[in-house]
Each structure stands twice: as structure tokens, then as C-alpha cells.
CSV table of C-alpha atoms and ligand atoms in Angstrom, one decimal:
chain,number,residue,atom,x,y,z
A,1,UNK,CA,93.5,84.6,85.3
A,2,UNK,CA,96.0,82.6,87.3
A,3,UNK,CA,94.7,80.1,89.6
A,4,UNK,CA,95.0,81.7,93.7
A,5,UNK,CA,97.8,79.8,95.5
A,6,UNK,CA,97.6,78.3,99.5
A,7,UNK,CA,99.7,76.0,100.7
A,8,UNK,CA,99.1,72.3,102.4
A,9,UNK,CA,102.4,71.8,103.7
A,10,UNK,CA,105.1,73.2,105.8
A,11,UNK,CA,108.1,71.9,103.0
A,12,UNK,CA,106.4,74.1,99.7
A,13,UNK,CA,105.5,76.8,102.2
A,14,UNK,CA,109.4,77.4,103.8
A,15,UNK,CA,110.3,76.9,99.6
A,16,UNK,CA,107.9,79.8,98.5
A,17,UNK,CA,109.0,81.8,101.8
A,18,UNK,CA,112.7,81.5,100.7
A,19,UNK,CA,111.8,82.5,96.9
A,20,UNK,CA,110.6,85.8,98.2
A,21,UNK,CA,112.9,86.6,100.7
A,22,UNK,CA,115.4,85.9,98.3
A,23,UNK,CA,113.7,88.3,95.4
A,24,UNK,CA,113.4,85.9,92.9
A,25,UNK,CA,111.4,86.5,89.6
A,26,UNK,CA,109.4,83.6,90.6
A,27,UNK,CA,109.0,84.8,94.3
A,28,UNK,CA,108.1,88.4,93.0
A,29,UNK,CA,105.2,86.6,90.7
A,30,UNK,CA,103.7,84.6,93.7
A,31,UNK,CA,103.4,87.5,95.6
A,32,UNK,CA,99.9,88.7,93.9
A,33,UNK,CA,98.9,85.3,93.5
A,34,UNK,CA,98.6,84.3,97.4
A,35,UNK,CA,95.2,83.6,98.8
A,36,UNK,CA,95.1,84.9,102.1
A,37,UNK,CA,93.4,83.2,105.0
A,38,UNK,CA,92.1,85.1,107.6
A,39,UNK,CA,94.6,84.4,110.5
A,40,UNK,CA,95.3,86.8,113.6
A,41,UNK,CA,98.5,88.0,113.3
A,42,UNK,CA,100.2,88.8,116.7
A,43,UNK,CA,103.2,90.4,117.3
A,44,UNK,CA,104.8,90.4,120.9
A,45,UNK,CA,107.4,93.1,121.7
A,46,UNK,CA,108.6,94.8,125.3
A,47,UNK,CA,112.3,95.0,126.5
A,48,UNK,CA,115.1,92.4,126.0
A,49,UNK,CA,114.3,90.0,129.4
A,50,UNK,CA,110.8,91.0,129.9
A,51,UNK,CA,110.1,87.4,129.2
A,52,UNK,CA,109.1,87.3,125.5
A,53,UNK,CA,110.1,84.2,124.4
A,54,UNK,CA,109.3,82.4,128.0
A,55,UNK,CA,105.6,83.4,127.9
A,56,UNK,CA,105.5,82.6,124.0
A,57,UNK,CA,106.4,79.4,124.8
A,58,UNK,CA,103.7,78.8,127.3
A,59,UNK,CA,101.2,80.2,124.6
A,60,UNK,CA,102.3,77.8,122.2
A,61,UNK,CA,102.4,75.0,124.8
A,62,UNK,CA,98.5,76.0,125.7
A,63,UNK,CA,97.4,76.4,121.9
A,64,UNK,CA,99.2,73.1,120.7
A,65,UNK,CA,97.7,71.2,122.8
A,66,UNK,CA,94.1,71.7,121.6
A,67,UNK,CA,95.4,71.0,118.1
A,68,UNK,CA,95.7,74.2,116.4
A,69,UNK,CA,98.5,75.3,113.8
A,70,UNK,CA,100.8,77.9,115.0
A,71,UNK,CA,103.0,80.2,112.5
A,72,UNK,CA,105.9,81.5,114.4
A,73,UNK,CA,108.6,84.0,112.8
A,74,UNK,CA,111.5,85.2,115.2
A,75,UNK,CA,113.0,87.9,114.0
A,76,UNK,CA,117.0,87.7,114.2
A,77,UNK,CA,119.0,90.5,115.3
A,78,UNK,CA,121.7,90.6,113.1
A,79,UNK,CA,123.5,92.3,115.3
A,80,UNK,CA,126.4,90.3,117.1
A,81,UNK,CA,125.5,92.4,120.3
A,82,UNK,CA,122.0,90.4,120.6
A,83,UNK,CA,123.6,87.0,119.4
A,84,UNK,CA,122.8,86.2,123.3
A,85,UNK,CA,119.0,86.6,123.6
A,86,UNK,CA,118.6,85.4,120.2
A,87,UNK,CA,120.2,82.1,121.2
A,88,UNK,CA,118.2,82.2,124.6
A,89,UNK,CA,115.1,82.5,122.4
A,90,UNK,CA,116.2,79.0,120.2
A,91,UNK,CA,116.5,77.5,123.3
A,92,UNK,CA,113.2,78.5,125.0
A,93,UNK,CA,111.2,77.7,121.8
A,94,UNK,CA,113.4,74.5,120.8
A,95,UNK,CA,111.0,72.5,122.5
A,96,UNK,CA,108.7,73.2,119.8
A,97,UNK,CA,110.8,73.1,116.6
A,98,UNK,CA,110.1,69.2,116.0
A,99,UNK,CA,106.1,69.7,116.8
A,100,UNK,CA,104.1,69.2,113.3
A,101,UNK,CA,101.5,71.9,114.3
A,102,UNK,CA,104.7,74.7,114.6
A,103,UNK,CA,105.9,76.2,111.9
A,104,UNK,CA,109.0,78.2,112.8
A,105,UNK,CA,110.7,80.7,110.6
A,106,UNK,CA,113.9,83.6,111.6
A,107,UNK,CA,114.0,87.1,109.6
A,108,UNK,CA,117.1,89.5,110.2
A,109,UNK,CA,116.5,92.7,111.1
A,110,UNK,CA,117.7,95.6,109.0
A,111,UNK,CA,120.1,96.8,111.2
A,112,UNK,CA,121.8,97.6,114.4
A,113,UNK,CA,119.1,100.1,115.2
A,114,UNK,CA,116.9,97.2,115.5
A,115,UNK,CA,113.6,97.4,113.0
A,116,UNK,CA,111.9,94.7,111.2
A,117,UNK,CA,113.1,93.1,108.3
A,118,UNK,CA,112.6,94.7,104.9
A,119,UNK,CA,111.0,91.2,104.0
A,120,UNK,CA,108.6,90.9,106.4
A,121,UNK,CA,105.4,92.1,105.0
A,122,UNK,CA,105.8,89.7,102.4
A,123,UNK,CA,107.2,86.4,104.5
A,124,UNK,CA,103.9,87.4,106.4
A,125,UNK,CA,101.4,87.4,103.5
A,126,UNK,CA,103.1,83.9,102.2
A,127,UNK,CA,102.7,82.8,105.5
A,128,UNK,CA,98.8,83.7,105.5
A,129,UNK,CA,98.4,81.5,102.5
A,130,UNK,CA,98.5,78.7,105.0
A,131,UNK,CA,95.8,77.7,107.0
A,132,UNK,CA,97.3,78.9,110.7
A,133,UNK,CA,95.3,79.4,113.4
A,134,UNK,CA,97.3,82.1,115.2
A,135,UNK,CA,100.5,83.5,113.7
A,136,UNK,CA,102.9,85.5,115.7
A,137,UNK,CA,106.2,87.7,115.8
A,138,UNK,CA,108.6,88.0,118.6
A,139,UNK,CA,110.5,91.0,118.1
A,140,UNK,CA,113.8,92.1,119.8
A,141,UNK,CA,111.9,94.9,121.4
A,142,UNK,CA,115.1,97.8,120.6
A,143,UNK,CA,115.3,100.5,118.4
A,144,UNK,CA,111.8,100.5,116.2
A,145,UNK,CA,110.8,97.5,116.2
A,146,UNK,CA,107.6,97.9,118.3
A,147,UNK,CA,106.3,100.7,116.5
A,148,UNK,CA,106.9,98.4,113.3
A,149,UNK,CA,105.4,95.7,114.4
A,150,UNK,CA,102.4,97.7,115.5
A,151,UNK,CA,101.8,98.9,111.7
A,152,UNK,CA,102.1,94.3,110.8
A,153,UNK,CA,100.5,92.7,113.4
A,154,UNK,CA,96.5,92.7,113.9
A,155,UNK,CA,97.5,92.7,117.8
A,156,UNK,CA,100.5,93.8,119.3
A,157,UNK,CA,101.2,92.6,122.6
A,158,UNK,CA,103.6,94.8,124.6
A,159,UNK,CA,105.5,92.8,127.9
A,160,UNK,CA,106.7,94.8,130.6
A,161,UNK,CA,107.8,93.8,134.0
A,162,UNK,CA,107.5,94.9,137.1
A,163,UNK,CA,111.4,96.1,137.7
A,164,UNK,CA,111.3,98.3,135.0
A,165,UNK,CA,108.5,100.4,136.0
A,166,UNK,CA,110.8,102.4,138.7
A,167,UNK,CA,108.5,104.7,136.6
A,168,UNK,CA,106.2,104.1,134.3
A,169,UNK,CA,106.2,107.4,132.8
A,170,UNK,CA,109.8,106.6,131.5
A,171,UNK,CA,108.4,104.1,129.4
A,172,UNK,CA,109.8,104.2,125.9
A,173,UNK,CA,107.5,106.9,123.7
A,174,UNK,CA,105.5,104.8,121.5
A,175,UNK,CA,105.1,102.4,122.9
A,176,UNK,CA,101.9,102.8,125.3
A,177,UNK,CA,100.6,103.8,121.9
A,178,UNK,CA,101.2,100.6,120.4
A,179,UNK,CA,99.7,98.1,122.6
A,180,UNK,CA,96.5,96.3,121.7
A,181,UNK,CA,97.0,94.4,125.2
A,182,UNK,CA,99.7,95.1,127.9
A,183,UNK,CA,100.8,91.9,129.6
A,184,UNK,CA,102.8,92.4,133.0
A,185,UNK,CA,104.9,89.4,133.5
A,186,UNK,CA,106.9,88.6,136.1
A,187,UNK,CA,103.7,89.0,138.6
A,188,UNK,CA,105.9,86.7,140.9
A,189,UNK,CA,107.8,89.8,141.5
A,190,UNK,CA,107.9,92.2,144.5
A,191,UNK,CA,105.7,95.5,143.6
A,192,UNK,CA,103.7,93.9,140.8
A,193,UNK,CA,100.4,95.2,142.1
A,194,UNK,CA,102.1,98.7,142.4
A,195,UNK,CA,103.1,98.4,138.7
A,196,UNK,CA,99.5,97.4,137.5
A,197,UNK,CA,98.3,100.2,140.0
A,198,UNK,CA,100.0,102.9,137.7
A,199,UNK,CA,100.5,101.2,134.5
A,200,UNK,CA,95.8,101.7,134.7
A,201,UNK,CA,96.1,105.0,135.7
A,202,UNK,CA,99.1,105.9,132.8
A,203,UNK,CA,96.4,104.4,130.8
A,204,UNK,CA,93.5,106.2,132.3
A,205,UNK,CA,95.4,109.2,131.5
A,206,UNK,CA,96.1,109.1,128.0
A,207,UNK,CA,92.7,107.9,127.1
A,208,UNK,CA,93.5,104.3,126.7
A,209,UNK,CA,91.8,102.9,129.7
A,210,UNK,CA,89.8,100.5,126.9
A,211,UNK,CA,93.6,99.0,126.6
A,212,UNK,CA,93.5,95.5,128.3
A,213,UNK,CA,96.7,94.2,131.1
A,214,UNK,CA,97.0,90.7,131.8
A,215,UNK,CA,99.2,89.9,134.5
A,216,UNK,CA,101.1,86.3,134.0
A,217,UNK,CA,103.9,84.9,135.6
A,218,UNK,CA,105.2,83.2,131.9
A,219,UNK,CA,107.8,80.8,133.4
A,220,UNK,CA,104.4,79.0,135.9
A,221,UNK,CA,102.2,79.5,132.8
A,222,UNK,CA,100.0,81.2,134.6
A,223,UNK,CA,97.9,84.0,133.2
A,224,UNK,CA,98.2,82.5,129.7
A,225,UNK,CA,94.9,81.1,128.8
A,226,UNK,CA,93.4,84.8,130.0
A,227,UNK,CA,96.2,85.9,127.2
A,228,UNK,CA,95.3,84.3,124.5
A,229,UNK,CA,91.1,85.0,125.3
A,230,UNK,CA,92.4,88.8,125.2
A,231,UNK,CA,94.1,88.0,122.0
A,232,UNK,CA,90.5,86.3,120.3
A,233,UNK,CA,88.9,89.6,120.9
A,234,UNK,CA,91.5,92.1,120.3
A,235,UNK,CA,91.4,90.2,116.6
A,236,UNK,CA,87.6,90.5,116.6
A,237,UNK,CA,87.6,93.9,117.5
A,238,UNK,CA,90.6,94.5,114.9
A,239,UNK,CA,88.8,92.6,112.1
A,240,UNK,CA,85.5,94.9,112.7
A,241,UNK,CA,87.2,98.1,113.1
A,242,UNK,CA,88.4,100.8,110.8
A,243,UNK,CA,92.3,99.2,111.9
A,244,UNK,CA,92.1,96.7,109.5
A,245,UNK,CA,92.1,99.2,106.6
A,246,UNK,CA,94.9,101.4,108.3
A,247,UNK,CA,97.0,98.3,108.5
A,248,UNK,CA,96.2,97.6,104.9
A,249,UNK,CA,97.3,101.3,103.9
A,250,UNK,CA,100.6,101.1,105.9
A,251,UNK,CA,101.3,97.8,104.0
A,252,UNK,CA,100.7,98.8,100.7
A,253,UNK,CA,102.3,102.2,100.9
A,254,UNK,CA,105.7,100.1,102.2
A,255,UNK,CA,105.5,98.2,99.5
A,256,UNK,CA,104.8,101.5,96.7
A,257,UNK,CA,107.8,102.5,98.6
A,258,UNK,CA,110.0,99.5,97.9
A,259,UNK,CA,109.0,99.3,94.6
A,260,UNK,CA,109.5,102.9,93.7
A,261,UNK,CA,112.9,103.3,95.6
A,262,UNK,CA,114.3,100.0,93.6
A,263,UNK,CA,116.1,101.1,91.1
A,264,UNK,CA,117.2,104.1,93.2
A,265,UNK,CA,121.0,104.1,93.9
A,266,UNK,CA,122.3,105.7,97.0
A,267,UNK,CA,126.0,105.0,96.5
A,268,UNK,CA,125.6,107.1,93.3
A,269,UNK,CA,123.7,109.8,95.0
A,270,UNK,CA,126.7,110.2,97.4
A,271,UNK,CA,129.0,110.4,94.5
A,272,UNK,CA,127.0,113.3,93.1
A,273,UNK,CA,126.8,114.7,96.7
A,274,UNK,CA,130.3,114.9,97.1
A,275,UNK,CA,131.0,116.5,93.5
A,276,UNK,CA,128.6,119.0,94.7
A,277,UNK,CA,128.2,119.9,98.7
A,278,UNK,CA,131.1,122.9,98.0
A,279,UNK,CA,129.3,124.4,95.2
A,280,UNK,CA,128.1,127.8,96.1
A,281,UNK,CA,124.6,127.9,96.5
A,282,UNK,CA,124.4,124.4,97.3
A,283,UNK,CA,120.8,123.4,98.6
A,284,UNK,CA,119.3,119.8,99.4
A,285,UNK,CA,116.0,120.5,97.8
A,286,UNK,CA,117.3,121.7,94.9
A,287,UNK,CA,119.3,118.4,94.5
A,288,UNK,CA,116.9,116.5,95.2
A,289,UNK,CA,114.6,117.9,92.5
A,290,UNK,CA,117.1,116.8,90.0
A,291,UNK,CA,115.6,113.2,91.2
A,292,UNK,CA,112.3,113.6,91.1
B,301,GDP,N1,110.7,85.4,137.9
B,301,GDP,C1,110.2,85.0,136.8
B,301,GDP,N2,111.1,84.6,135.8
B,301,GDP,C2,110.3,84.8,134.5
B,301,GDP,C3,109.1,85.2,134.1
B,301,GDP,N3,108.9,85.1,132.7
B,301,GDP,C4,110.1,84.6,132.3
B,301,GDP,N4,111.2,85.2,133.4
B,301,GDP,C5,112.7,84.8,133.1
B,301,GDP,O1,113.2,85.8,132.9
B,301,GDP,C6,114.0,85.9,131.5
B,301,GDP,C7,114.2,86.2,130.7
B,301,GDP,O2,113.0,85.8,130.0
B,301,GDP,P1,113.3,85.4,128.2
B,301,GDP,O3,111.9,84.9,128.1
B,301,GDP,O4,114.2,85.0,127.5
B,301,GDP,O5,112.5,87.0,128.0
B,301,GDP,P2,112.5,87.9,126.7
B,301,GDP,O6,114.2,88.7,126.1
B,301,GDP,O7,111.5,89.1,126.7
B,301,GDP,O8,112.4,86.8,125.1
B,301,GDP,C8,114.6,84.4,131.8
B,301,GDP,O9,115.6,83.8,132.9
B,301,GDP,C9,113.2,83.7,132.1
B,301,GDP,O10,113.7,82.4,133.0
B,301,GDP,C10,108.4,85.0,135.0
B,301,GDP,O11,107.3,85.7,134.8
B,301,GDP,N5,109.0,85.0,136.2
B,302,MG,MG1,113.2,86.1,123.6
């Protein structure tokens, strides 16, 4: 049996990620051999401008000051529309780029609708073979990414701001379900108290009063220690609960789905359909049968 693989330096970790990202034979071969450390994987999501990067910056600052090793995945929006946001993240987080205890990797999103990279599960598994104390993933908070992040992270932190909350009922569908922790950032803004009350009411009405709410002012590093505590508690809980099996089920399902569809040529399917779409009695189900 081949020996399990772990990493002890960032250079070999970065190389392994590239091998996997580029779907090389070497990368495919190393995936099943990786040995995972038990590392809290924390997803940070929420609408653009909520202060996710500022918050992450403050959290990193706090953790790095106690000598923690951190892995950070930034989900790069590939759409030029989001380019500004990405640049902003880079600037805000750049003070950590040269810290020897932090490893930063950017990944592309799947498309203009957001959604996480096709390779994120694999990249994460490679990163878990390095003994980080925490791994953080900041998503762009558009499209599908916040729902997807919940299937990948042990703890999903949803960042909201008071002004978003003209009404919390308008909260994007799905956000309520995916949050393990809510952060109300920009608590220095007017309406923060009312927003907090509204959010706890909504959680209560939805049988989710157990979800902690942390008020922060990320730009002044307020509430950061409390957030870190809640993240640790949440990770301890996720280890015990059935949630872990649920997470692994989702991940393994995605891996199987991807492998099975690997050889499938969608453009060929389109050509085939174009040729038959006007046939008498054309049926999508009958058509699909040909390929099953
Ligand atoms: N007033 C106030 N502004 C903040 C706070 N946190 C972040 N900001 C500002 O909000 C803007 C967007 O922050 P950013 O971290 O880029 O948001 P992201 O798009 O969610 O990553 C920046 O101008 C920050 O300086 C806060 O707690 N209070
Ligand atoms: Mg950001």
C-alpha cells in the first residue's frame, strides 16, 4: 500500500494543488492517498460589500498573533463584472500575503452565475493534508455560491449588514438554512439593534434560535474574538453531529457525479438533439434513454 501523503511546506502544497487543479495524472493519483488533518473549514459568505474581506482580515490578524497557521481560499469571480470586488479583497488581505503562517490560494468560479469552482473539493482536500489550524473560504456571495459553500465548509458564516435589512424577510432564499453563524457586521451603522432583533425573531420563527448571532464592527476589529469562539464551538458540534456524514455524502456524491460525467460530450448531445428535435413524437425522456 502506498504511504499516505501530507505536506510540511507551502511550496510542495502549492505544487500539489496545481497538479490537481489541472487534472494531471499525477494529481489524480495523489488524491486518494492524501491524509487529512482535522481542520475546521470555515466558509464566509454574504452579499457583496457586507464586509467579508474586512472581517476575515481582522480574524486572520487575531489568529496569526497567536501563531496559528491559516489556509485561505479566495473564490475569484471569473466574470469581469466582479473584478473590482476581487481587487478590493486583494488589497484588504494583502498585508497577510507575506506572512509565513498563511497560505492563500485563489480559485475561479464556474461561471457568471457564481457557484464555486469545479475543483474546490479537491483543492480543499489537498489543503487538509497540511496541518493548518483553520481553513477559510471567502465566496463572492452571489448566485449559488452561498448554498454550495454550506456543502463544503464545516461552519458557514453568513455576513449581513443592517442596511441590507430593510427587511430580513427579503433575505435571499437559502441563506437562512445554510448559516451556522450569523454575523451582523457594520454594527456601528444606525438600525443595527433593530436588525439584530428582527434577525433573532426570524430565526425563532423558523425554528433556528440555536444559531448564534455575532455583532461586529470589522473595520474596528470589534466582535472578532467572540466570532472566533463561536466558530470553534460550531466546529466541535459539527464533529459530533450527523452533519459530518451529511457533508461527506454531498462531497462523495459530487465526486462520483463528476467522474461519471467526465467522458460525456455535451456539444455532441446538442448536435444529436438538433438533428432530431423536429422528429415526430420527439420526447426528452425517450431521448435521454439513448444515453443511459
Ligand atoms: N462602517 C463600517 N464599514 C465597514 C465595516 N466593515 C467593513 N466596512 C467597509 O465596507 C466596505 C466593504 O467591505 P469588504 O470587506 O470589501 O466587503 P466584502 O465585499 O463583503 O468583502 C469597505 O469599504 C469596508 O471598509 C464595519 O464594520 N463598519
Ligand atoms: Mg470581499
